[in-house]
Coordinates of C-alpha atoms in Angstrom, one line a residue:
X21 CA -147.0 -39.3 -48.7
X22 CA -148.9 -38.7 -51.9
X23 CA -150.3 -35.4 -53.0
X24 CA -153.9 -36.3 -52.0
X25 CA -152.6 -36.9 -48.4
X26 CA -150.8 -33.5 -48.5
X27 CA -153.8 -31.7 -49.9
X28 CA -156.0 -33.2 -47.1
X29 CA -153.5 -31.8 -44.6
X30 CA -153.9 -28.3 -45.8
X31 CA -157.7 -28.6 -46.6
X32 CA -159.1 -30.3 -49.7
X33 CA -162.1 -27.9 -50.1
X34 CA -161.7 -25.0 -47.7
X35 CA -161.9 -21.4 -48.0
X36 CA -158.9 -21.2 -50.3
X37 CA -160.5 -23.6 -52.7
X38 CA -163.9 -21.9 -52.6
X39 CA -162.3 -18.5 -53.4
X40 CA -160.4 -20.2 -56.3
X41 CA -163.6 -21.6 -57.6
X42 CA -165.2 -18.1 -57.7
X43 CA -162.3 -17.0 -60.0
X44 CA -162.8 -20.1 -62.1
X45 CA -166.6 -19.7 -62.4
X46 CA -166.7 -16.2 -63.5
X47 CA -165.2 -16.7 -67.0
X48 CA -167.8 -19.4 -67.6
X49 CA -170.4 -16.7 -68.1
X50 CA -168.4 -15.2 -71.0
X51 CA -167.7 -18.7 -72.4
X52 CA -171.4 -19.2 -72.8
X53 CA -171.7 -15.7 -74.4
X54 CA -169.2 -16.6 -77.1
X55 CA -170.4 -20.2 -77.6
X56 CA -174.0 -19.2 -78.2
X57 CA -173.6 -15.7 -79.7
X58 CA -174.0 -16.9 -83.3
X59 CA -177.7 -17.7 -82.5
X60 CA -178.1 -14.0 -82.6
X61 CA -175.1 -12.4 -84.5
X62 CA -175.7 -15.0 -87.3
X63 CA -179.4 -15.1 -87.4
X64 CA -181.1 -14.9 -90.8
X65 CA -184.2 -12.7 -90.7
X66 CA -187.1 -12.8 -93.3
X67 CA -185.9 -11.3 -96.6
X68 CA -187.0 -10.7 -100.1
X69 CA -185.2 -9.6 -103.3
X70 CA -184.7 -5.9 -103.7
X71 CA -186.7 -4.5 -106.7
X72 CA -184.9 -2.5 -109.3
X73 CA -187.8 -0.1 -109.4
X74 CA -186.3 3.5 -108.5
X75 CA -187.7 5.7 -105.8
X76 CA -188.9 3.0 -103.5
X77 CA -187.6 3.0 -99.9
X78 CA -186.6 -0.4 -98.6
X79 CA -184.1 0.3 -95.8
X80 CA -186.3 0.3 -92.7
X81 CA -189.4 -1.8 -93.6
X82 CA -190.7 -4.2 -91.3
X83 CA -191.9 -7.7 -92.5
X84 CA -195.6 -6.5 -92.0
X85 CA -194.9 -3.5 -94.1
X86 CA -193.3 -5.5 -96.9
X87 CA -196.3 -8.0 -96.9
X88 CA -198.8 -5.3 -96.8
X89 CA -197.3 -3.4 -99.8
X90 CA -196.1 -6.5 -101.7
X91 CA -197.5 -5.4 -105.0
X92 CA -196.1 -1.9 -104.8
X93 CA -192.6 -2.9 -103.5
X94 CA -192.1 -5.9 -105.7
X95 CA -193.9 -5.2 -109.0
X96 CA -192.3 -7.9 -111.0
X97 CA -193.5 -10.6 -108.7
X98 CA -191.6 -12.9 -106.4
X99 CA -191.3 -16.7 -106.4
X100 CA -189.3 -16.9 -103.2
X101 CA -186.6 -15.0 -101.3
X102 CA -184.0 -15.9 -103.8
X103 CA -185.5 -15.1 -107.2
X104 CA -187.9 -12.8 -109.0
X105 CA -190.2 -13.1 -112.1
X106 CA -189.2 -10.7 -114.9
X107 CA -191.6 -7.8 -115.5
X108 CA -191.1 -8.4 -119.3
X109 CA -191.4 -12.1 -119.4
X110 CA -193.2 -13.7 -116.5
X111 CA -192.0 -17.2 -117.4
X112 CA -188.4 -16.1 -116.8
X113 CA -187.0 -16.1 -113.2
X114 CA -183.8 -14.2 -112.3
X115 CA -181.6 -14.0 -109.3
X116 CA -181.6 -11.1 -106.9
X117 CA -179.2 -8.9 -108.8
X118 CA -180.2 -5.8 -106.7
X119 CA -179.6 -7.5 -103.4
X120 CA -182.1 -8.2 -100.6
X121 CA -184.4 -6.4 -98.3
X122 CA -184.3 -7.7 -94.7
X123 CA -187.0 -7.4 -92.0
X124 CA -186.0 -5.4 -88.9
X125 CA -188.7 -6.9 -86.6
X126 CA -186.2 -8.9 -84.5
X127 CA -182.7 -7.9 -85.5
X128 CA -181.3 -4.6 -86.5
X129 CA -178.3 -6.1 -88.2
X130 CA -176.6 -9.6 -88.2
X131 CA -173.6 -11.0 -90.2
X132 CA -176.1 -12.4 -92.5
X133 CA -177.7 -9.0 -93.4
X134 CA -174.5 -7.2 -93.5
X135 CA -172.7 -9.6 -96.0
X136 CA -175.9 -11.1 -97.6
X137 CA -175.3 -14.6 -96.6
X138 CA -178.5 -15.8 -98.0
X139 CA -179.6 -18.0 -101.0
X140 CA -176.5 -19.4 -102.7
X141 CA -174.3 -18.0 -99.9
X142 CA -176.5 -19.3 -97.0
X143 CA -174.2 -22.2 -96.5
X144 CA -171.3 -19.8 -95.5
X145 CA -173.0 -19.0 -92.3
X146 CA -173.1 -22.7 -91.2
X147 CA -169.5 -23.3 -92.6
X148 CA -168.4 -20.3 -90.3
X149 CA -170.0 -22.1 -87.3
X150 CA -168.3 -25.3 -88.1
X151 CA -164.9 -23.6 -88.5
X152 CA -165.5 -22.0 -85.0
X153 CA -166.1 -25.5 -83.5
X154 CA -162.9 -26.7 -85.3
X155 CA -161.2 -23.9 -83.4
X156 CA -162.2 -25.7 -80.2
X157 CA -160.4 -28.8 -81.2
X158 CA -157.2 -27.0 -82.1
X159 CA -157.4 -25.0 -78.9
X160 CA -157.6 -28.2 -76.9
X161 CA -154.3 -29.4 -78.4
X162 CA -152.5 -26.1 -78.3
X163 CA -153.4 -24.9 -74.9
X164 CA -153.4 -28.4 -73.4
X165 CA -149.7 -28.8 -74.4
X166 CA -148.9 -25.3 -73.3
X167 CA -150.4 -26.0 -69.9
X168 CA -148.4 -29.2 -69.4
X169 CA -145.2 -27.3 -70.2
X170 CA -145.7 -23.8 -68.8
X171 CA -148.4 -24.5 -66.2
X172 CA -152.2 -24.0 -65.9
X173 CA -152.1 -20.5 -64.7
X174 CA -150.1 -19.0 -67.6
X175 CA -152.2 -21.0 -70.2
X176 CA -155.4 -19.8 -68.5
X177 CA -154.3 -16.1 -68.3
X178 CA -153.1 -16.1 -71.9
X179 CA -156.4 -17.7 -73.1
X180 CA -158.5 -15.1 -71.4
X181 CA -156.4 -12.3 -72.7
X182 CA -156.5 -13.6 -76.3
X183 CA -160.2 -14.4 -76.1
X184 CA -160.9 -10.8 -75.1
X185 CA -158.7 -9.3 -77.8
X186 CA -160.0 -11.5 -80.6
X187 CA -163.6 -11.0 -79.4
X188 CA -163.3 -7.2 -79.6
X189 CA -161.5 -7.3 -82.9
X190 CA -164.2 -9.4 -84.4
X191 CA -166.8 -6.8 -83.8
X192 CA -164.7 -4.6 -86.3
X193 CA -164.4 -7.2 -89.0
X194 CA -164.3 -5.7 -92.5
X195 CA -165.6 -8.8 -94.3
X196 CA -166.9 -12.2 -93.5
X197 CA -163.5 -14.0 -94.1
X198 CA -161.8 -12.0 -91.4
X199 CA -164.7 -12.5 -89.1
X200 CA -164.5 -16.2 -89.6
X201 CA -160.8 -16.3 -88.9
X202 CA -161.3 -14.4 -85.7
X203 CA -164.1 -16.6 -84.6
X204 CA -161.8 -19.6 -85.1
X205 CA -159.2 -18.0 -82.9
X206 CA -161.9 -17.2 -80.3
X207 CA -162.8 -20.9 -80.4
X208 CA -159.3 -22.0 -79.7
X209 CA -159.1 -19.7 -76.7
X210 CA -162.4 -21.0 -75.5
X211 CA -160.9 -24.5 -75.2
X212 CA -157.9 -22.9 -73.4
X213 CA -160.1 -21.5 -70.7
X214 CA -162.2 -24.6 -70.3
X215 CA -159.3 -26.9 -70.0
X216 CA -157.2 -24.9 -67.7
X217 CA -159.9 -23.6 -65.4
X218 CA -161.2 -27.0 -64.9
X219 CA -157.8 -28.6 -64.3
X220 CA -156.6 -25.9 -62.0
X221 CA -159.7 -26.3 -59.9
X222 CA -159.6 -30.1 -59.7
X223 CA -155.9 -30.1 -58.9
X224 CA -156.6 -28.0 -55.8
X225 CA -159.7 -30.0 -54.7
X226 CA -160.0 -33.2 -52.8
X227 CA -161.3 -36.3 -54.7
X228 CA -164.6 -36.5 -52.9
X229 CA -165.5 -32.9 -53.7
X230 CA -164.5 -32.8 -57.4
X231 CA -167.8 -34.0 -58.9
X232 CA -169.8 -31.4 -56.9
X233 CA -167.3 -28.6 -57.7
X234 CA -167.1 -29.5 -61.3
X235 CA -170.9 -29.4 -61.8
X236 CA -171.2 -26.2 -59.8
X237 CA -168.9 -24.6 -62.4
X238 CA -171.3 -25.8 -65.1
X239 CA -174.2 -23.8 -63.5
X240 CA -172.3 -20.6 -64.3
X241 CA -172.1 -21.6 -67.9
X242 CA -175.9 -22.1 -67.8
X243 CA -176.3 -18.8 -66.2
X244 CA -174.4 -17.1 -69.0
X245 CA -176.5 -19.0 -71.5
X246 CA -179.6 -17.4 -70.0
X247 CA -178.0 -14.0 -69.5
X248 CA -177.1 -13.8 -73.2
X249 CA -180.8 -13.9 -74.2
X250 CA -181.3 -10.7 -72.1
X251 CA -178.2 -9.0 -73.4
X252 CA -179.1 -9.8 -77.1
X253 CA -182.7 -8.7 -76.5
X254 CA -181.4 -5.3 -75.5
X255 CA -178.7 -5.1 -78.2
X256 CA -180.0 -6.0 -81.7
X257 CA -176.9 -4.9 -83.7
X258 CA -174.5 -7.7 -84.1
X259 CA -171.3 -5.6 -83.9
X260 CA -172.5 -3.9 -80.7
X261 CA -173.5 -7.3 -79.3
X262 CA -170.1 -8.8 -80.1
X263 CA -168.4 -5.9 -78.5
X264 CA -170.6 -6.1 -75.4
X265 CA -169.9 -9.9 -74.8
X266 CA -166.1 -9.4 -75.4
X267 CA -165.2 -6.2 -73.5
X268 CA -165.9 -7.5 -70.0
X269 CA -162.9 -9.9 -70.5
X270 CA -160.6 -7.0 -69.8
X271 CA -161.9 -7.1 -66.2
X272 CA -160.0 -10.4 -65.7
X273 CA -156.8 -8.6 -65.8
X274 CA -156.7 -8.8 -62.0
X275 CA -156.4 -12.5 -62.2
X276 CA -152.7 -11.8 -62.7
X277 CA -152.5 -11.1 -58.9
X278 CA -155.1 -13.6 -57.6
X279 CA -154.9 -16.7 -59.7
X280 CA -152.5 -19.3 -58.2
X281 CA -150.4 -21.9 -59.9
X282 CA -151.3 -25.6 -59.4
X283 CA -149.2 -26.9 -56.5
X284 CA -149.5 -30.3 -58.0
X285 CA -148.0 -29.1 -61.3
X286 CA -145.2 -27.3 -59.5
X287 CA -144.2 -30.5 -57.6
X288 CA -144.2 -32.5 -60.9
X289 CA -141.9 -30.0 -62.5
X290 CA -139.5 -30.0 -59.5
X291 CA -140.5 -26.3 -58.3
X292 CA -140.9 -27.4 -54.7
X293 CA -140.1 -24.1 -53.1
X294 CA -143.0 -22.4 -55.0
X295 CA -145.3 -25.3 -54.1
X296 CA -144.3 -25.0 -50.5
X297 CA -145.3 -21.3 -50.5
X298 CA -148.7 -22.0 -52.1
X299 CA -149.5 -25.0 -49.8
X300 CA -148.7 -22.9 -46.7
X301 CA -150.9 -20.0 -47.9
X302 CA -153.8 -22.5 -48.6
X303 CA -153.3 -24.0 -45.1
X304 CA -153.4 -20.5 -43.5
X305 CA -156.5 -19.4 -45.4
X306 CA -158.2 -22.8 -44.5
X307 CA -157.1 -22.5 -40.9
X308 CA -155.2 -25.8 -41.1
X309 CA -151.7 -26.6 -39.8
X310 CA -148.8 -25.6 -42.2
X311 CA -147.1 -28.4 -44.0
X312 CA -143.5 -28.8 -43.2
X313 CA -140.8 -28.8 -46.0
X314 CA -140.1 -32.4 -45.1
X315 CA -143.8 -33.4 -45.8
X316 CA -143.5 -31.7 -49.3
X317 CA -140.2 -33.4 -49.9
X318 CA -141.7 -36.8 -49.1
X319 CA -144.6 -36.3 -51.6
X320 CA -144.4 -38.7 -54.3
X321 CA -144.4 -37.4 -57.9
X322 CA -147.3 -38.4 -60.0
X323 CA -146.4 -41.1 -62.5
X324 CA -146.4 -40.4 -66.3
X325 CA -148.4 -41.8 -69.1
X326 CA -146.2 -44.9 -69.5
X327 CA -145.6 -46.8 -72.7
X328 CA -149.2 -47.1 -73.8
X329 CA -150.5 -45.5 -76.9
X330 CA -153.9 -44.8 -78.4
X331 CA -153.6 -48.0 -80.4
X332 CA -154.0 -50.0 -77.1
X333 CA -157.5 -48.7 -76.8
X334 CA -158.5 -51.0 -79.7
X335 CA -156.0 -53.8 -79.3
X336 CA -158.0 -56.1 -76.9
X337 CA -161.7 -57.1 -77.2
X338 CA -163.2 -55.7 -73.9
X339 CA -161.1 -52.5 -74.2
X340 CA -162.1 -52.0 -77.9
X341 CA -165.8 -52.5 -77.2
X342 CA -165.8 -49.9 -74.4
X343 CA -163.6 -47.5 -76.3
X344 CA -165.8 -47.5 -79.4
X345 CA -169.0 -47.1 -77.4
X346 CA -167.6 -44.2 -75.4
X347 CA -166.3 -42.5 -78.6
X348 CA -169.7 -42.7 -80.2
X349 CA -171.5 -41.4 -77.2
X350 CA -169.1 -38.4 -76.8
X351 CA -169.7 -37.7 -80.5
X352 CA -173.5 -37.9 -80.2
X353 CA -173.6 -35.8 -77.0
X354 CA -171.8 -32.8 -78.6
X355 CA -173.5 -33.3 -82.0
X356 CA -177.0 -33.1 -80.5
X357 CA -176.2 -30.6 -77.8
X358 CA -175.0 -28.0 -80.3
X359 CA -177.3 -29.1 -83.0
X360 CA -180.3 -28.1 -80.7
X361 CA -178.6 -25.1 -79.1
X362 CA -177.6 -23.5 -82.4
X363 CA -180.9 -24.3 -84.1
X364 CA -183.0 -22.2 -81.7
X365 CA -183.9 -19.7 -84.3
X366 CA -185.4 -22.3 -86.6
X367 CA -188.1 -23.5 -84.0
X368 CA -190.5 -20.7 -85.0
X369 CA -190.9 -19.2 -81.5
X370 CA -189.5 -16.2 -79.9
X371 CA -185.8 -16.6 -80.1
X372 CA -184.9 -14.7 -77.0
X373 CA -187.4 -16.5 -74.7
X374 CA -186.4 -19.9 -76.3
X375 CA -182.7 -19.2 -75.7
X376 CA -183.4 -18.3 -72.0
X377 CA -185.4 -21.5 -71.5
X378 CA -182.7 -23.6 -73.2
X379 CA -180.2 -22.2 -70.7
X380 CA -182.6 -22.6 -67.7
X381 CA -183.2 -26.3 -68.5
X382 CA -179.5 -27.0 -67.8
X383 CA -179.9 -26.2 -64.2
X384 CA -182.3 -29.1 -63.3
X385 CA -180.5 -31.4 -65.7
X386 CA -177.2 -31.1 -63.9
X387 CA -178.9 -31.2 -60.4
X388 CA -180.6 -34.4 -61.3
X389 CA -177.2 -35.9 -62.2
X390 CA -175.9 -35.0 -58.8
X391 CA -178.6 -36.9 -57.3
X392 CA -178.4 -40.0 -59.5
X393 CA -174.6 -40.5 -60.0
X394 CA -173.8 -41.9 -56.5
X395 CA -176.3 -44.8 -57.3
X396 CA -175.5 -45.6 -61.0
X397 CA -173.6 -44.4 -64.0
X398 CA -174.7 -46.8 -66.7
X399 CA -178.5 -46.6 -66.3
X400 CA -178.7 -42.7 -66.0
X401 CA -176.6 -42.3 -69.1
X402 CA -178.8 -44.6 -71.1
X403 CA -182.0 -43.1 -69.8
X404 CA -180.9 -39.6 -70.5
X405 CA -179.8 -40.4 -74.0
X406 CA -183.1 -42.1 -74.6
X407 CA -185.0 -39.0 -73.3
X408 CA -182.9 -36.8 -75.6
X409 CA -183.3 -38.8 -78.6
X410 CA -186.9 -39.7 -78.1
X411 CA -188.0 -36.1 -77.5
X412 CA -186.3 -35.1 -80.9
X413 CA -188.1 -37.9 -82.8
X414 CA -191.5 -37.0 -81.3
X415 CA -191.0 -33.7 -83.1
X416 CA -191.6 -35.5 -86.4
X417 CA -195.2 -36.3 -85.3
X418 CA -196.0 -32.7 -84.5
X419 CA -197.4 -30.4 -87.3
X420 CA -195.3 -27.6 -88.4
X421 CA -197.9 -25.1 -87.4
X422 CA -197.4 -25.9 -83.6
X423 CA -194.1 -24.2 -82.9
X424 CA -194.7 -24.2 -79.1
X425 CA -195.0 -27.9 -79.0
X426 CA -191.8 -28.3 -81.2
X427 CA -189.9 -25.9 -78.8
X428 CA -191.2 -27.9 -75.7
X429 CA -189.9 -31.2 -77.2
X430 CA -186.6 -29.5 -78.2
X431 CA -186.2 -28.3 -74.6
X432 CA -186.9 -31.9 -73.3
X433 CA -184.3 -33.2 -75.7
X434 CA -181.8 -30.6 -74.5
X435 CA -182.5 -31.6 -70.9
X436 CA -181.7 -35.2 -71.7
X437 CA -178.5 -34.5 -73.7
X438 CA -177.3 -31.9 -71.1
X439 CA -177.7 -34.6 -68.3
X440 CA -176.0 -37.3 -70.5
X441 CA -173.1 -34.9 -71.2
X442 CA -172.6 -34.4 -67.5
X443 CA -172.5 -38.1 -66.8
X444 CA -170.2 -39.2 -69.7
X445 CA -167.3 -37.2 -68.3
X446 CA -167.2 -39.0 -65.0
X447 CA -168.2 -42.4 -66.5
X448 CA -165.4 -42.3 -69.0
X449 CA -162.7 -41.6 -66.5
X450 CA -163.9 -44.6 -64.5
X451 CA -164.2 -47.0 -67.5
X452 CA -160.7 -46.4 -69.0
X453 CA -157.9 -48.2 -67.0
X454 CA -155.3 -45.9 -65.4
X455 CA -152.7 -46.6 -67.9
X456 CA -155.0 -45.4 -70.7
X457 CA -157.2 -42.9 -69.0
X458 CA -155.5 -39.8 -70.3
X459 CA -155.3 -41.1 -73.8
X460 CA -158.8 -42.5 -73.8
X461 CA -160.4 -39.3 -72.8
X462 CA -158.2 -37.3 -75.1
X463 CA -159.4 -39.4 -78.1
X464 CA -163.0 -39.2 -76.8
X465 CA -162.7 -35.4 -76.8
X466 CA -161.6 -35.4 -80.4
X467 CA -164.7 -37.4 -81.5
X468 CA -166.8 -35.0 -79.5
X469 CA -165.3 -32.0 -81.3
X470 CA -166.0 -33.7 -84.6
X471 CA -169.7 -33.7 -83.5
X472 CA -169.5 -30.0 -82.9
X473 CA -168.1 -29.4 -86.3
X474 CA -170.9 -31.4 -88.0
X475 CA -173.8 -29.9 -86.0
X476 CA -174.0 -26.6 -87.9
X477 CA -173.8 -28.6 -91.3
X478 CA -176.6 -30.9 -90.2
X479 CA -178.7 -27.9 -89.4
X480 CA -177.9 -26.5 -92.8
X481 CA -179.5 -29.7 -94.3
X482 CA -182.8 -28.5 -92.7
X483 CA -183.0 -25.8 -95.2
X484 CA -183.7 -28.4 -97.8
X485 CA -185.6 -30.9 -95.7
X486 CA -186.6 -29.8 -92.1
X487 CA -187.0 -33.5 -91.2
X488 CA -183.4 -34.5 -91.8
X489 CA -181.8 -32.7 -88.7
X490 CA -184.6 -34.0 -86.4
X491 CA -184.1 -37.5 -87.6
X492 CA -180.4 -37.4 -87.1
X493 CA -180.6 -35.7 -83.7
X494 CA -183.3 -38.2 -82.6
X495 CA -181.9 -41.5 -83.9
X496 CA -178.3 -41.1 -82.9
X497 CA -178.9 -40.7 -79.1
X498 CA -181.3 -43.8 -79.1
X499 CA -178.4 -46.0 -80.6
X500 CA -176.2 -44.5 -77.9
X501 CA -178.8 -45.3 -75.2
X502 CA -178.7 -49.0 -76.3
X503 CA -175.0 -49.2 -76.5
X504 CA -174.5 -47.7 -73.0
X505 CA -176.3 -50.7 -71.5
X506 CA -173.4 -52.8 -72.8
X507 CA -171.0 -51.0 -70.5
X508 CA -170.2 -52.1 -67.0
X509 CA -171.3 -50.3 -63.9
X510 CA -168.6 -48.4 -62.1
X511 CA -170.5 -46.6 -59.2
X512 CA -168.8 -47.4 -56.0
X513 CA -166.7 -50.0 -57.6
X514 CA -162.8 -50.2 -57.7
X515 CA -161.4 -49.0 -61.0
X516 CA -159.1 -51.0 -63.3
X517 CA -155.5 -49.9 -63.4
X518 CA -154.3 -52.0 -66.2
X519 CA -155.6 -53.2 -69.6
X520 CA -155.6 -56.7 -68.2
X521 CA -158.0 -55.5 -65.4
X522 CA -160.3 -54.2 -68.0
X523 CA -160.1 -57.4 -70.1
X524 CA -160.6 -59.8 -67.2
X525 CA -164.1 -58.7 -66.3
X526 CA -167.2 -58.7 -68.4
X527 CA -170.3 -56.5 -67.6
X528 CA -171.6 -59.3 -65.4
X529 CA -168.4 -60.0 -63.5
X530 CA -167.2 -56.5 -63.1
X531 CA -169.4 -55.7 -60.2
X532 CA -168.2 -58.7 -58.1
X533 CA -164.8 -60.0 -59.1
X534 CA -162.5 -57.1 -59.5
X535 CA -159.5 -58.0 -57.2
X536 CA -158.4 -55.8 -54.4
X537 CA -155.0 -55.2 -56.0
X538 CA -156.5 -53.5 -58.9
X539 CA -157.8 -50.7 -56.7
X540 CA -155.7 -47.8 -57.6
X541 CA -153.7 -45.6 -55.2
X542 CA -154.6 -41.9 -55.3
X543 CA -151.1 -41.2 -56.4
X544 CA -151.1 -43.5 -59.5
X545 CA -154.7 -42.4 -60.6
X546 CA -155.2 -38.8 -59.9
X547 CA -152.5 -37.4 -62.1
X548 CA -153.4 -39.2 -65.1
X549 CA -157.2 -38.7 -64.6
X550 CA -156.7 -35.0 -64.1
X551 CA -154.6 -34.9 -67.3
X552 CA -157.2 -36.8 -69.2
X553 CA -160.1 -34.7 -68.0
X554 CA -158.3 -31.6 -69.3
X555 CA -160.2 -32.1 -72.6
X556 CA -163.5 -31.2 -71.0
X557 CA -165.9 -28.9 -73.0
X558 CA -169.4 -27.4 -72.7

């Protein structure tokens, strides 16, 4: 008896699992808060150089007041927001030695206004966002290894606790360097929560329900995405906003008593007595017969990774082609997803409404994936990438004085990329053979994180030329859409177990000729697939 059969005995998605998914879904709201908070906490409001003229009040001026009294407030004249014309010699331009005056129309304070991250320091804001994304990569490695050794439950609880502590501490940062370090640490804990919540849920859920359960979890991330817009609208001070999105994490202290271990992980680590207690509890809650000790003792342990390494992904022609295509698509998905999401304030429309709509668009995107995936993986992936990239490129044809059209196209691009993101997780697990599934998705996730690190830097290029980010975010998905068509279809098809299986069949033969003996048993597949999928990220 393998674990899947044992799980079916106690109920693969009964009341026990549904309660567990409630506990798993709730932290997703706070994850969205932290992931997208920099849209508001790191926003750059309109600003001008502060004049050296004494006796002029600058502190609470709105942009309208500054423009209406331009000649009085800035008597020396202004070339732009980063320099002034000398009152003695109008041919001489000098930097803003007296600092800057910021508009308070939209934001009371942000990290930019507090630490003057404008002009020659404007790049620091984007670098800070990239360092935060780097934290996600580091966290995936650290908390993934911790979960394998000490269990999903401990890693998840520790991630939630540290996320709350670092989040609250960030609200009291004395300077920008400390703030960036704390944001990096928050990023590591974000990965810890994503990885272990996802794995804990899937290890308790039957194979047939995993796709539905996983996407249902993503809906809560979308809800948090939208809710953040409302919270930020009410709280315009960045320190208070950071505190508001972090303090609710203390409520998760009760998870110590309600969050279970993974019975699968307990069995792998020869802790059968604890696994029996949990499985019997699940059976009782689900109204199913209690598994006997003999049944648990007969449950086969999941097989390990074997002797294969990441080099095997590139060693043979077909495997190399698939791996490189998947690496690129993972990279592009995260690059464009966060490039569009973090660039909301540059669209020229109401940042709060746009943020809400960007979160709202994720709901139909993921719902459409649920409808299309049973029919095909390859075609929806290609189409969604085409929609995402095409919408971004269309922005090049829209005049800059039509921000609403720009926003509508950006939302369409976000729709396509979000749907593509949902497809690629499942598609990758089916394309990599069993012996390389964990390694393949792990390396794919690393390429995805690289895209997240680069996204803020590409948005920074838009300060010099607004067309550059749009061109990159538009062209890279279109290439991905074309490359996706070179992958084989896997919907309702047996999956390859070995590298030889993957090499034996081309895109044309894959659908017809895969032999029956290559169909994986639940036991040999599920353990490595679950481990591989632990690198998931929003």
